[in-house]
Amino acid sequence: MQYDLIIGIDPAGIGNNGIVIYSNETNRIIYTETFNTTHVFESKNRFKRILSIIKEQFFDKKILVIVENFFLSSK
């Protein structure tokens, strides 16, 4: 299956987080952002805002999301 967009997410939670969006249609990176957070809640909200915008703008595209390996719980 060919995807229109590939989204790579690096969710550090606390520290440096990142997201990159690659378009297979143009063979280019169309968005990249790195941001530093001090709380997991802040990181989570930032990703939710970014992904909400992507969902609105690219609702008709096939999207593959790749998330770097991370812990779901600190316990």
mmCIF file of C-alpha atoms in Angstrom:
data_model
loop_
_atom_site.group_PDB
_atom_site.id
_atom_site.type_symbol
_atom_site.label_atom_id
_atom_site.label_comp_id
_atom_site.label_asym_id
_atom_site.label_seq_id
_atom_site.Cartn_x
_atom_site.Cartn_y
_atom_site.Cartn_z
ATOM 1 C CA MET A 1 0.000 0.000 0.000
ATOM 2 C CA GLN A 2 1.309 3.421 -0.926
ATOM 3 C CA TYR A 3 0.876 6.147 1.697
ATOM 4 C CA ASP A 4 0.523 9.800 0.780
ATOM 5 C CA LEU A 5 2.160 11.009 3.990
ATOM 6 C CA ILE A 6 4.521 9.468 6.510
ATOM 7 C CA ILE A 7 4.562 11.002 9.980
ATOM 8 C CA GLY A 8 7.448 10.233 12.332
ATOM 9 C CA ILE A 9 6.995 11.069 16.009
ATOM 10 C CA ASP A 10 9.611 11.104 18.767
ATOM 11 C CA PRO A 11 7.634 11.522 22.009
ATOM 12 C CA ALA A 12 10.222 12.122 24.729
ATOM 13 C CA GLY A 13 7.538 13.325 27.126
ATOM 14 C CA ILE A 14 10.000 15.354 29.168
ATOM 15 C CA GLY A 15 12.811 16.878 27.129
ATOM 16 C CA ASN A 16 13.181 17.131 23.365
ATOM 17 C CA ASN A 17 10.190 15.910 21.359
ATOM 18 C CA GLY A 18 9.974 15.856 17.592
ATOM 19 C CA ILE A 19 7.705 15.336 14.634
ATOM 20 C CA VAL A 20 8.414 15.145 10.909
ATOM 21 C CA ILE A 21 6.000 14.798 7.995
ATOM 22 C CA TYR A 22 7.185 13.437 4.665
ATOM 23 C CA SER A 23 5.091 13.629 1.491
ATOM 24 C CA ASN A 24 5.393 10.738 -0.947
ATOM 25 C CA GLU A 25 3.608 12.893 -3.524
ATOM 26 C CA THR A 26 6.359 15.534 -3.565
ATOM 27 C CA ASN A 27 9.197 13.375 -2.150
ATOM 28 C CA ARG A 28 9.936 16.101 0.405
ATOM 29 C CA ILE A 29 9.688 16.815 4.084
ATOM 30 C CA ILE A 30 6.737 19.177 4.361
ATOM 31 C CA TYR A 31 6.853 19.792 8.124
ATOM 32 C CA THR A 32 9.322 19.346 10.934
ATOM 33 C CA GLU A 33 9.322 20.564 14.499
ATOM 34 C CA THR A 34 11.353 19.901 17.616
ATOM 35 C CA PHE A 35 10.168 21.226 20.949
ATOM 36 C CA ASN A 36 11.303 20.963 24.545
ATOM 37 C CA THR A 37 8.842 20.267 27.349
ATOM 38 C CA THR A 38 9.202 19.990 31.111
ATOM 39 C CA HIS A 39 6.037 17.967 31.746
ATOM 40 C CA VAL A 40 4.515 14.935 30.006
ATOM 41 C CA PHE A 41 1.124 16.682 30.010
ATOM 42 C CA GLU A 42 2.611 19.618 28.055
ATOM 43 C CA SER A 43 4.157 17.264 25.493
ATOM 44 C CA LYS A 44 0.920 15.310 25.099
ATOM 45 C CA ASN A 45 -1.121 18.474 24.492
ATOM 46 C CA ARG A 46 1.379 19.794 21.949
ATOM 47 C CA PHE A 47 1.256 16.562 19.940
ATOM 48 C CA LYS A 48 -2.549 16.524 20.125
ATOM 49 C CA ARG A 49 -2.709 20.059 18.663
ATOM 50 C CA ILE A 50 -0.262 19.228 15.864
ATOM 51 C CA LEU A 51 -2.027 15.962 14.967
ATOM 52 C CA SER A 52 -5.420 17.667 15.050
ATOM 53 C CA ILE A 53 -4.219 20.217 12.471
ATOM 54 C CA ILE A 54 -2.796 17.414 10.303
ATOM 55 C CA LYS A 55 -6.089 15.526 10.519
ATOM 56 C CA GLU A 56 -8.029 18.622 9.369
ATOM 57 C CA GLN A 57 -5.668 19.482 6.499
ATOM 58 C CA PHE A 58 -5.039 15.972 5.183
ATOM 59 C CA PHE A 59 -8.335 14.196 5.930
ATOM 60 C CA ASP A 60 -8.412 12.637 2.451
ATOM 61 C CA LYS A 61 -4.853 11.246 2.508
ATOM 62 C CA LYS A 62 -3.523 7.809 3.417
ATOM 63 C CA ILE A 63 -1.186 8.402 6.347
ATOM 64 C CA LEU A 64 1.364 6.140 7.996
ATOM 65 C CA VAL A 65 2.351 7.170 11.533
ATOM 66 C CA ILE A 66 5.596 5.852 12.999
ATOM 67 C CA VAL A 67 6.197 6.410 16.702
ATOM 68 C CA GLU A 68 9.639 5.900 18.195
ATOM 69 C CA ASN A 69 9.711 3.230 20.881
ATOM 70 C CA PHE A 70 8.705 4.691 24.241
ATOM 71 C CA PHE A 71 7.413 3.672 27.669
ATOM 72 C CA LEU A 72 3.680 3.924 28.213
ATOM 73 C CA SER A 73 4.092 4.130 31.988
ATOM 74 C CA SER A 74 6.857 5.290 34.287
ATOM 75 C CA LYS A 75 6.152 2.398 36.721
#
